[in-house]
Coordinates of C-alpha atoms in Angstrom, one line a residue:
M1 CA 111.1 134.5 68.6
K2 CA 114.8 134.1 69.4
V3 CA 114.5 136.4 72.4
I4 CA 111.4 134.5 73.6
S5 CA 113.2 131.2 73.1
K6 CA 116.2 132.4 75.1
I7 CA 114.0 133.7 77.9
L8 CA 112.1 130.3 77.9
V9 CA 115.3 128.3 78.1
L10 CA 116.7 130.6 80.8
S11 CA 113.6 130.3 82.9
L12 CA 113.7 126.5 82.5
L13 CA 117.3 126.4 83.6
I14 CA 116.5 128.6 86.6
S15 CA 113.6 126.4 87.4
Y16 CA 115.7 123.2 87.1
T17 CA 118.4 124.7 89.2
A18 CA 115.9 125.6 92.0
I19 CA 114.5 122.1 91.9
S20 CA 118.0 120.5 91.9
Q21 CA 118.9 122.6 95.0
T22 CA 115.7 121.8 96.9
L23 CA 116.5 118.1 97.5
P24 CA 120.0 118.6 98.9
Q25 CA 118.6 121.3 101.2
A26 CA 115.8 119.0 102.3
L27 CA 118.2 116.1 102.9
S28 CA 120.5 118.4 104.8
K29 CA 117.7 119.3 107.2
I30 CA 116.8 115.6 107.5
N31 CA 120.4 114.7 108.3
T32 CA 120.7 117.4 110.9
E33 CA 117.6 116.3 112.7
G34 CA 118.4 112.5 112.4
F35 CA 122.1 112.6 113.2
Q36 CA 122.7 115.6 115.3
K37 CA 119.4 116.0 117.2
S38 CA 118.3 112.4 117.3
E39 CA 115.6 111.3 119.8
V40 CA 115.4 107.7 118.6
M41 CA 117.2 106.2 121.6
S42 CA 115.0 108.1 124.0
L43 CA 112.0 106.6 122.2
I44 CA 113.3 103.1 122.3
T45 CA 114.3 103.5 125.9
D46 CA 110.7 104.5 126.8
L47 CA 109.2 101.7 124.7
S48 CA 111.5 99.1 126.2
D49 CA 112.1 100.1 129.9
V50 CA 108.8 101.9 130.7
Y51 CA 106.2 100.5 128.3
G52 CA 107.4 97.0 127.6
P53 CA 106.3 94.3 127.2
R54 CA 103.4 95.1 124.9
L55 CA 101.6 91.8 124.4
A56 CA 98.6 92.3 122.2
G57 CA 95.3 92.7 124.0
T58 CA 96.8 93.7 127.3
N59 CA 96.5 96.8 129.5
Q60 CA 100.3 97.3 129.0
Y61 CA 99.8 97.5 125.3
F62 CA 97.1 100.1 125.5
T63 CA 99.1 102.2 128.0
A64 CA 102.0 102.1 125.5
A65 CA 99.7 103.1 122.7
E66 CA 98.5 106.1 124.6
W67 CA 102.1 107.1 125.2
A68 CA 102.9 106.8 121.4
K69 CA 99.8 108.9 120.5
K70 CA 100.6 111.6 123.1
T71 CA 104.2 111.7 122.0
M72 CA 103.3 112.3 118.3
E73 CA 100.7 114.9 119.3
N74 CA 103.4 116.7 121.2
W75 CA 105.4 116.8 118.0
E76 CA 102.3 118.5 116.4
V77 CA 101.8 115.6 113.9
D78 CA 98.7 116.7 112.1
K79 CA 96.4 113.8 112.9
V80 CA 96.9 111.0 115.5
Y81 CA 94.2 108.5 116.2
F82 CA 93.4 104.9 117.1
E83 CA 91.7 102.3 115.0
N84 CA 90.3 99.1 116.6
Y85 CA 91.5 95.8 115.0
C86 CA 89.9 93.0 117.1
D87 CA 86.9 92.5 119.3
D88 CA 87.8 89.1 120.7
C89 CA 91.6 89.2 121.2
M90 CA 92.3 88.6 124.8
G91 CA 94.8 90.1 127.2
W92 CA 97.0 87.9 129.4
E93 CA 99.3 89.0 132.1
V94 CA 101.7 87.2 134.5
K95 CA 101.6 88.1 138.2
S96 CA 104.0 85.5 139.5
F97 CA 105.4 82.0 138.7
N98 CA 108.1 79.5 139.7
V99 CA 109.3 76.1 138.4
E100 CA 111.5 73.8 140.4
M101 CA 112.7 70.2 140.5
T102 CA 112.6 68.9 144.1
E103 CA 113.6 65.3 143.5
P104 CA 116.0 63.5 143.0
T105 CA 117.9 66.7 143.9
Y106 CA 116.9 70.3 144.0
M107 CA 117.2 72.4 140.8
K108 CA 115.9 75.8 140.0
I109 CA 114.4 75.4 136.5
Q110 CA 115.0 78.4 134.3
A111 CA 111.6 79.0 132.8
Y112 CA 109.0 81.4 131.5
P113 CA 105.3 80.7 130.9
Y114 CA 103.9 80.7 127.4
A115 CA 101.2 83.3 126.7
W116 CA 97.5 82.8 127.2
T117 CA 97.9 79.6 129.3
E118 CA 95.8 79.2 132.4
S119 CA 96.8 79.7 136.0
S120 CA 97.8 76.7 138.1
N121 CA 95.4 77.5 141.0
G122 CA 98.2 77.6 143.5
V123 CA 101.3 75.5 144.0
Q124 CA 101.2 72.1 142.3
M125 CA 103.6 69.2 142.5
G126 CA 103.8 66.0 140.4
D127 CA 106.0 63.5 138.7
L128 CA 107.6 64.3 135.4
V129 CA 106.7 62.2 132.3
S130 CA 108.6 62.6 129.0
I131 CA 106.8 62.5 125.7
E132 CA 109.4 63.0 123.0
D133 CA 107.4 62.3 119.8
Y134 CA 103.9 63.7 119.9
A135 CA 103.3 64.4 116.2
N136 CA 101.1 61.3 115.9
L137 CA 98.2 62.1 118.3
E138 CA 96.6 58.7 117.9
Q139 CA 99.8 56.9 118.8
V140 CA 100.2 59.2 121.9
K141 CA 96.6 58.5 123.0
K142 CA 97.2 54.7 122.6
Q143 CA 100.3 54.9 124.7
W144 CA 99.4 57.4 127.4
S145 CA 95.6 57.5 127.9
G146 CA 94.8 57.1 131.6
K147 CA 98.5 57.6 132.7
L148 CA 98.9 61.4 132.8
K149 CA 96.7 62.6 135.6
G150 CA 98.7 64.7 138.1
K151 CA 101.8 64.6 135.9
T152 CA 104.0 67.3 134.5
I153 CA 104.7 66.6 130.8
L154 CA 108.2 67.2 129.3
I155 CA 107.6 67.4 125.5
G156 CA 110.1 67.1 122.7
S157 CA 113.6 65.9 122.4
A158 CA 116.8 67.3 123.8
P159 CA 118.5 70.0 121.7
E160 CA 121.8 69.1 120.1
Q161 CA 124.9 70.0 122.0
N162 CA 126.1 73.6 121.2
M163 CA 129.6 74.5 122.2
L164 CA 129.1 78.1 121.1
F165 CA 132.0 78.2 118.6
D166 CA 129.9 80.3 116.3
A167 CA 129.4 84.0 116.9
L168 CA 126.0 84.9 118.4
S169 CA 125.9 88.3 116.6
K170 CA 126.7 88.9 112.9
R171 CA 126.4 91.5 110.2
F172 CA 125.8 90.6 106.6
T173 CA 129.0 90.1 104.8
G174 CA 129.8 91.8 101.5
D175 CA 129.5 88.4 99.7
Q176 CA 126.0 87.9 101.1
I177 CA 124.9 91.3 100.0
E178 CA 126.4 90.9 96.5
E179 CA 124.8 87.5 96.1
A180 CA 121.4 89.0 97.0
K181 CA 121.9 91.9 94.6
K182 CA 122.6 89.5 91.8
S183 CA 119.3 87.6 92.3
I184 CA 117.1 87.7 89.2
V185 CA 113.9 86.2 90.6
P186 CA 112.2 86.8 94.0
T187 CA 112.0 83.1 94.9
P188 CA 112.8 80.4 95.8
N189 CA 116.3 81.2 97.2
N190 CA 116.8 84.2 99.3
P191 CA 120.5 84.8 100.3
L192 CA 119.5 87.1 103.2
S193 CA 116.3 85.7 104.7
H194 CA 113.5 83.1 104.6
N195 CA 110.6 83.5 102.3
A196 CA 107.3 81.8 101.5
G197 CA 108.2 80.6 98.1
D198 CA 105.4 80.8 95.6
M199 CA 102.7 80.6 98.3
D200 CA 100.0 83.3 98.5
L201 CA 100.9 84.2 102.1
I202 CA 97.9 86.4 103.0
G203 CA 95.4 84.3 101.0
N204 CA 96.5 81.2 102.8
L205 CA 97.2 82.8 106.2
D206 CA 94.8 80.6 108.2
L207 CA 96.2 77.5 106.7
I208 CA 99.8 78.6 107.3
F209 CA 99.0 79.7 110.9
D210 CA 97.3 76.4 111.7
S211 CA 100.1 74.3 110.2
M212 CA 103.0 76.2 111.6
V213 CA 101.7 77.6 114.9
R214 CA 98.6 75.9 116.0
K215 CA 99.6 72.4 114.9
D216 CA 99.9 71.2 118.6
D217 CA 96.5 72.4 119.8
S218 CA 94.9 68.9 119.7
F219 CA 97.8 67.4 121.6
F220 CA 97.5 70.1 124.3
A221 CA 93.7 69.5 124.5
F222 CA 94.4 65.8 125.1
L223 CA 96.9 66.5 127.9
K224 CA 94.3 68.8 129.6
A225 CA 91.5 66.3 129.2
E226 CA 93.8 63.6 130.8
G227 CA 94.4 65.8 133.9
A228 CA 98.0 66.8 133.3
L229 CA 99.2 69.5 135.7
S230 CA 101.6 71.3 133.4
I231 CA 103.8 71.2 130.3
L232 CA 107.5 71.9 129.9
G233 CA 109.1 72.5 126.5
T234 CA 112.2 74.2 125.1
T235 CA 113.8 75.8 122.0
P236 CA 117.6 75.4 121.3
F237 CA 118.6 79.0 122.2
F238 CA 122.0 78.8 123.9
P239 CA 123.4 79.6 126.3
G240 CA 120.5 79.4 128.8
I241 CA 118.1 81.6 126.7
I242 CA 114.3 81.0 127.3
H243 CA 112.1 81.2 124.2
P244 CA 108.4 81.1 125.0
S245 CA 107.2 81.6 121.4
G246 CA 103.6 80.2 121.9
T247 CA 100.9 79.4 122.4
Y248 CA 98.9 81.9 120.3
N249 CA 95.5 80.8 121.8
F250 CA 94.6 84.5 122.0
R251 CA 91.0 84.7 120.9
E252 CA 88.2 84.4 123.4
S253 CA 86.9 81.2 121.7
D254 CA 90.3 79.5 121.7
K255 CA 90.9 76.6 124.2
K256 CA 93.6 77.5 126.7
T257 CA 96.2 74.9 127.7
V258 CA 97.2 73.9 131.2
P259 CA 100.2 75.9 132.6
Y260 CA 102.8 75.6 129.9
F261 CA 106.4 76.8 130.4
A262 CA 109.4 77.3 128.1
I263 CA 112.5 76.2 129.9
S264 CA 116.2 76.7 129.1
P265 CA 117.8 74.0 126.9
E266 CA 120.2 73.2 129.7
S267 CA 117.4 72.6 132.2
F268 CA 115.6 70.5 129.6
G269 CA 118.7 68.5 128.9
K270 CA 119.1 67.4 132.5
L271 CA 115.4 66.5 132.9
I272 CA 115.3 64.3 129.8
R273 CA 118.5 62.6 130.7
L274 CA 117.1 61.7 134.1
T275 CA 113.9 60.3 132.7
G276 CA 116.0 58.3 130.2
R277 CA 117.7 56.6 133.2
N278 CA 114.3 55.7 134.7
I279 CA 114.7 58.4 137.3
T280 CA 111.4 60.3 138.0
P281 CA 112.0 64.0 138.7
K282 CA 109.4 65.6 140.8
I283 CA 108.3 69.1 139.6
K284 CA 106.9 71.8 141.8
F285 CA 105.5 74.9 140.2
H286 CA 102.9 77.7 140.3
L287 CA 101.6 80.2 137.8
D288 CA 99.4 83.1 138.7
S289 CA 98.2 84.6 135.5
E290 CA 95.2 86.6 134.4
L291 CA 93.1 86.3 131.2
Y292 CA 90.7 89.1 130.3
L293 CA 88.9 90.6 127.3
K294 CA 89.1 94.4 126.7
P295 CA 88.5 95.1 123.1
E296 CA 89.4 98.7 123.6
N297 CA 93.0 97.6 124.1
N298 CA 93.2 96.3 120.6
V299 CA 94.2 99.4 118.6
N300 CA 96.5 100.4 115.7
I301 CA 98.1 103.8 116.2
I302 CA 97.8 106.0 113.2
G303 CA 99.5 109.4 112.6
E304 CA 99.6 111.7 109.6
I305 CA 101.6 114.6 108.3
T306 CA 99.2 116.2 105.8
G307 CA 100.5 116.7 102.3
S308 CA 101.0 120.3 101.1
D309 CA 100.1 119.8 97.4
L310 CA 96.5 120.4 96.6
K311 CA 96.4 117.7 93.9
L312 CA 98.6 115.2 95.7
K313 CA 97.8 115.5 99.4
D314 CA 95.1 112.8 99.1
E315 CA 97.8 110.3 98.1
V316 CA 99.7 108.7 100.9
V317 CA 103.2 107.3 101.6
M318 CA 102.9 104.9 104.6
I319 CA 105.5 103.7 107.0
G320 CA 104.9 101.1 109.7
A321 CA 106.1 98.7 112.3
H322 CA 104.3 96.3 114.6
F323 CA 103.9 97.8 118.1
D324 CA 103.0 94.7 120.0
S325 CA 105.8 92.5 121.5
W326 CA 106.2 89.2 123.1
H327 CA 105.8 88.9 126.8
S328 CA 108.9 87.5 128.4
A329 CA 111.0 90.6 128.0
S330 CA 110.6 94.3 127.1
G331 CA 110.2 93.9 123.3
A332 CA 113.2 96.1 122.5
T333 CA 114.3 94.5 119.2
D334 CA 110.9 92.9 118.3
N335 CA 109.6 95.4 117.6
G336 CA 110.3 98.4 119.8
A337 CA 113.2 99.2 117.5
G338 CA 111.0 99.3 114.4
S339 CA 108.3 101.4 116.2
A340 CA 110.9 103.8 117.6
V341 CA 112.5 104.3 114.2
M342 CA 109.3 105.0 112.4
M343 CA 108.1 107.4 115.1
E344 CA 111.5 109.1 114.8
V345 CA 110.9 109.4 111.0
M346 CA 107.8 111.3 111.7
R347 CA 109.6 113.6 114.2
I348 CA 112.4 114.2 111.8
I349 CA 110.2 115.3 108.9
K350 CA 108.0 117.4 111.2
A351 CA 110.9 119.0 113.0
S352 CA 112.7 119.7 109.8
G353 CA 109.9 122.0 108.7
L354 CA 109.6 120.2 105.4
K355 CA 106.2 120.2 103.7
P356 CA 106.0 117.0 101.6
K357 CA 103.5 117.0 98.7
R358 CA 101.9 113.8 99.7
T359 CA 100.5 112.8 103.1
I360 CA 102.9 110.7 105.1
R361 CA 101.2 108.3 107.4
I362 CA 102.6 106.1 110.1
A363 CA 100.9 102.9 111.3
L364 CA 102.0 101.1 114.5
W365 CA 100.3 97.8 114.3
G366 CA 98.8 95.6 117.0
G367 CA 98.5 91.8 116.8
E368 CA 101.3 91.2 114.3
E369 CA 102.6 88.3 116.3
Q370 CA 99.2 86.6 115.8
A371 CA 99.5 86.6 112.0
F372 CA 99.1 90.3 111.1
V373 CA 95.8 90.8 112.9
G374 CA 96.2 94.6 113.1
S375 CA 97.5 95.4 109.7
L376 CA 95.1 92.9 108.0
A377 CA 92.1 94.4 109.8
Y378 CA 93.2 97.9 108.6
A379 CA 93.6 96.6 105.0
E380 CA 90.2 95.0 105.0
K381 CA 88.6 98.2 106.3
H382 CA 90.4 100.5 103.9
Y383 CA 91.2 98.4 100.8
G384 CA 88.7 95.5 100.6
K385 CA 88.2 92.0 101.9
V386 CA 90.8 89.3 101.5
K387 CA 90.0 86.7 98.7
E388 CA 87.5 89.1 97.1
T389 CA 88.4 90.9 93.8
T390 CA 86.5 94.1 94.6
R391 CA 88.8 96.8 95.9
K392 CA 88.1 100.2 97.4
K393 CA 89.4 103.4 95.8
E394 CA 91.7 104.0 98.7
V395 CA 94.0 101.3 97.4
E396 CA 94.9 103.6 94.5
K397 CA 95.8 106.4 96.9
I398 CA 98.8 104.6 98.5
S399 CA 102.1 105.3 96.8
A400 CA 104.1 102.9 98.9
Y401 CA 104.4 101.2 102.3
I402 CA 107.8 100.8 104.0
N403 CA 108.1 98.5 107.0
M404 CA 110.8 97.8 109.7
D405 CA 110.6 94.5 111.6
N406 CA 113.8 92.5 111.6
G407 CA 115.4 93.6 114.8
A408 CA 117.6 96.6 115.6
G409 CA 120.4 96.0 113.0
Q410 CA 121.4 98.7 110.5
M411 CA 119.6 99.2 107.3
R412 CA 121.6 97.8 104.3
G413 CA 119.1 98.4 101.6
V414 CA 115.6 97.3 100.5
Y415 CA 113.9 94.1 99.5
L416 CA 112.2 95.0 96.2
Q417 CA 109.5 92.4 96.7
G418 CA 109.7 91.3 93.1
N419 CA 108.9 94.9 91.9
E420 CA 111.7 95.5 89.4
A421 CA 110.3 98.8 88.3
V422 CA 111.2 100.6 91.5
R423 CA 114.9 99.6 91.3
P424 CA 116.1 102.7 89.4
I425 CA 113.9 105.0 91.6
F426 CA 115.3 103.6 94.8
E427 CA 118.9 103.7 93.4
D428 CA 118.6 107.4 92.9
M429 CA 116.9 108.1 96.2
L430 CA 119.4 106.1 98.2
E431 CA 122.5 107.3 96.4
P432 CA 123.1 110.2 98.8
Y433 CA 123.6 107.7 101.5
A434 CA 125.8 105.3 99.7
H435 CA 128.7 106.1 102.1
L436 CA 126.6 104.4 104.8
D437 CA 126.2 101.2 102.8
V438 CA 122.4 101.4 102.9
N439 CA 121.7 101.4 99.2
N440 CA 121.8 97.7 98.4
L441 CA 118.8 96.5 96.5
T442 CA 117.6 92.9 95.8
I443 CA 114.6 91.6 93.9
Q444 CA 114.2 89.2 96.8
N445 CA 111.6 89.4 99.5
T446 CA 111.5 88.7 103.2
D447 CA 108.1 87.4 104.4
F448 CA 106.1 87.1 107.6
T449 CA 105.7 90.7 108.6
D450 CA 103.2 93.5 107.9
H451 CA 104.5 94.5 104.4
D452 CA 103.1 91.3 103.1
V453 CA 99.6 92.6 103.7
F454 CA 100.2 95.6 101.4
D455 CA 101.9 93.5 98.8
Y456 CA 98.8 91.3 98.7
Y457 CA 96.7 94.3 97.7
K458 CA 99.2 95.2 94.9
I459 CA 100.4 98.2 96.9
P460 CA 104.2 98.6 96.6
G461 CA 105.2 97.3 100.1
F462 CA 108.8 96.9 101.2
Q463 CA 110.8 95.7 104.2
I464 CA 114.2 97.1 104.7
I465 CA 117.2 94.8 104.7
Q466 CA 118.8 94.9 108.1
D467 CA 121.9 93.4 109.6
P468 CA 120.8 90.4 111.6
L469 CA 123.0 91.0 114.7
N470 CA 121.8 88.6 117.4
Y471 CA 118.1 88.8 116.5
S472 CA 117.6 85.1 115.6
T473 CA 120.1 83.8 118.1
V474 CA 119.5 85.8 121.3
T475 CA 116.6 88.2 121.3
H476 CA 113.7 87.1 119.1
H477 CA 110.7 86.1 121.4
T478 CA 113.1 85.4 124.2
N479 CA 113.7 86.6 127.8
L480 CA 116.6 88.7 126.5
D481 CA 114.8 91.0 124.1
A482 CA 116.1 94.1 126.0
L483 CA 117.5 97.5 125.3
E484 CA 121.1 96.2 125.8
Y485 CA 120.9 94.7 122.3
V486 CA 119.9 97.9 120.5
P487 CA 122.8 99.8 118.9
K488 CA 122.5 103.5 118.9
R489 CA 124.2 104.2 115.5
D490 CA 122.2 101.6 113.7
M491 CA 119.0 103.1 115.0
M492 CA 120.0 106.7 114.0
V493 CA 121.0 105.5 110.5
N494 CA 117.8 103.7 110.0
A495 CA 115.6 106.6 111.0
T496 CA 117.4 109.2 109.0
V497 CA 117.7 107.2 105.8
I498 CA 114.1 106.0 105.9
A499 CA 113.0 109.6 106.5
A500 CA 114.9 110.7 103.5
L501 CA 113.5 107.9 101.4
V502 CA 109.9 108.6 102.5
Y503 CA 110.2 112.3 101.9
Q504 CA 111.5 111.7 98.3
I505 CA 108.7 109.3 97.6
A506 CA 106.2 111.9 98.8
E507 CA 107.7 114.5 96.5
R508 CA 107.6 112.5 93.3
D509 CA 105.3 113.7 90.5
F510 CA 103.9 110.1 90.2
R511 CA 103.2 107.3 92.6
L512 CA 105.7 104.4 92.7
P513 CA 105.0 101.8 90.0
R514 CA 102.9 98.8 91.0
E515 CA 104.3 95.3 90.7
E516 CA 103.0 93.5 87.6

């Protein structure tokens, strides 16, 4: 018995040693691919310069989707395919536009049209009228009915003066990270990002979307009915940044506004000061745009590395990022960066020759900017309908979902989404990369991107913590969302660390614990 016991102990030790050596070897292969043979900047360059912008529903989006599919097929990713997510989401493209003030003096107005607005039917010219407060539609109608035909409408008030004393680009400070790590409840205060408080985000998505995004639709309909020629608005992005973050009237049944332009805060400031002095600027403009419906353009791009374990390969570790972008620039930081990183994760794992036990699946989502249309359609197809208690068995097959959609800044850790049970697991998995300062964990959550969909279905869904850089001050939904604001090292770190994290989740004996 003693001999048998010694043999058993020895065999266990040998087995343990083999297992303990396997992970460092796997991480070494991942690091070599991710740091020394990286292709992530080539991917983001293609996505930004060649295949951007990628507004949902457009021909450009589908061309980019075909490129992503072909690229992963060339890497010999086991399965790559499309899934349609919307039958009535329209495409919209700009062919040409121009906005000018011709009186009292000439001024080139820095502008970009909002998406899904209608063409101007040639060059138009009209006097400018300012409507600063338009929240009370009945009051607006009482004051302006019968007075807006042939006019261009300047809406909103002038942004506060900004002398640019504050830095436009930042990384999270050590104090901010430490404060987030000390959080003990997910809400209501998030030291690193906004959140939705205690609201059921997905269950109330229509309500939130209408109250936050579509709140001005009735006002726009009034202007159109009154015969207004165009609308000019602004967002306080300084210096001179144009932020056309509307109009979201993307479905075939939605009413489209008259030509609607975002203009720079400086151009807006001059116009509103002139009207305040009873000087009437004359605005000359044109917008040549095209609206069309091609349901075949509305696809999520799905790719899989099939698991190697006979018992576990039906379980899935998912990674994702939204593939669509806004239209006024090339969509480099929102969210070409996330898409390129997650594609690079797939390349790293495939090129490393690793054989993860579970299937690793990438999803590049369409329609995220229109309130998660792509990821929500996927979830309802595979997991069950929103607001219904019945769930499909596929829900139980997903071990985790990891998302990237907060710009191009370096990963600093993971938002745990209130799931305290995964903390020790992620601590162990990220410890080999502690020298890169990517292993910070907070119980907090950041909302309003695709991981929220998975969390709604009680699937462990996580967004990585990223340095903000200039995402909220320069690039998000602006005319400057370009490759120049994507740092190479940050992208390489993100792709490599996420690849290591995903591989380790795929290798676990058990799925990640669900949030209670």
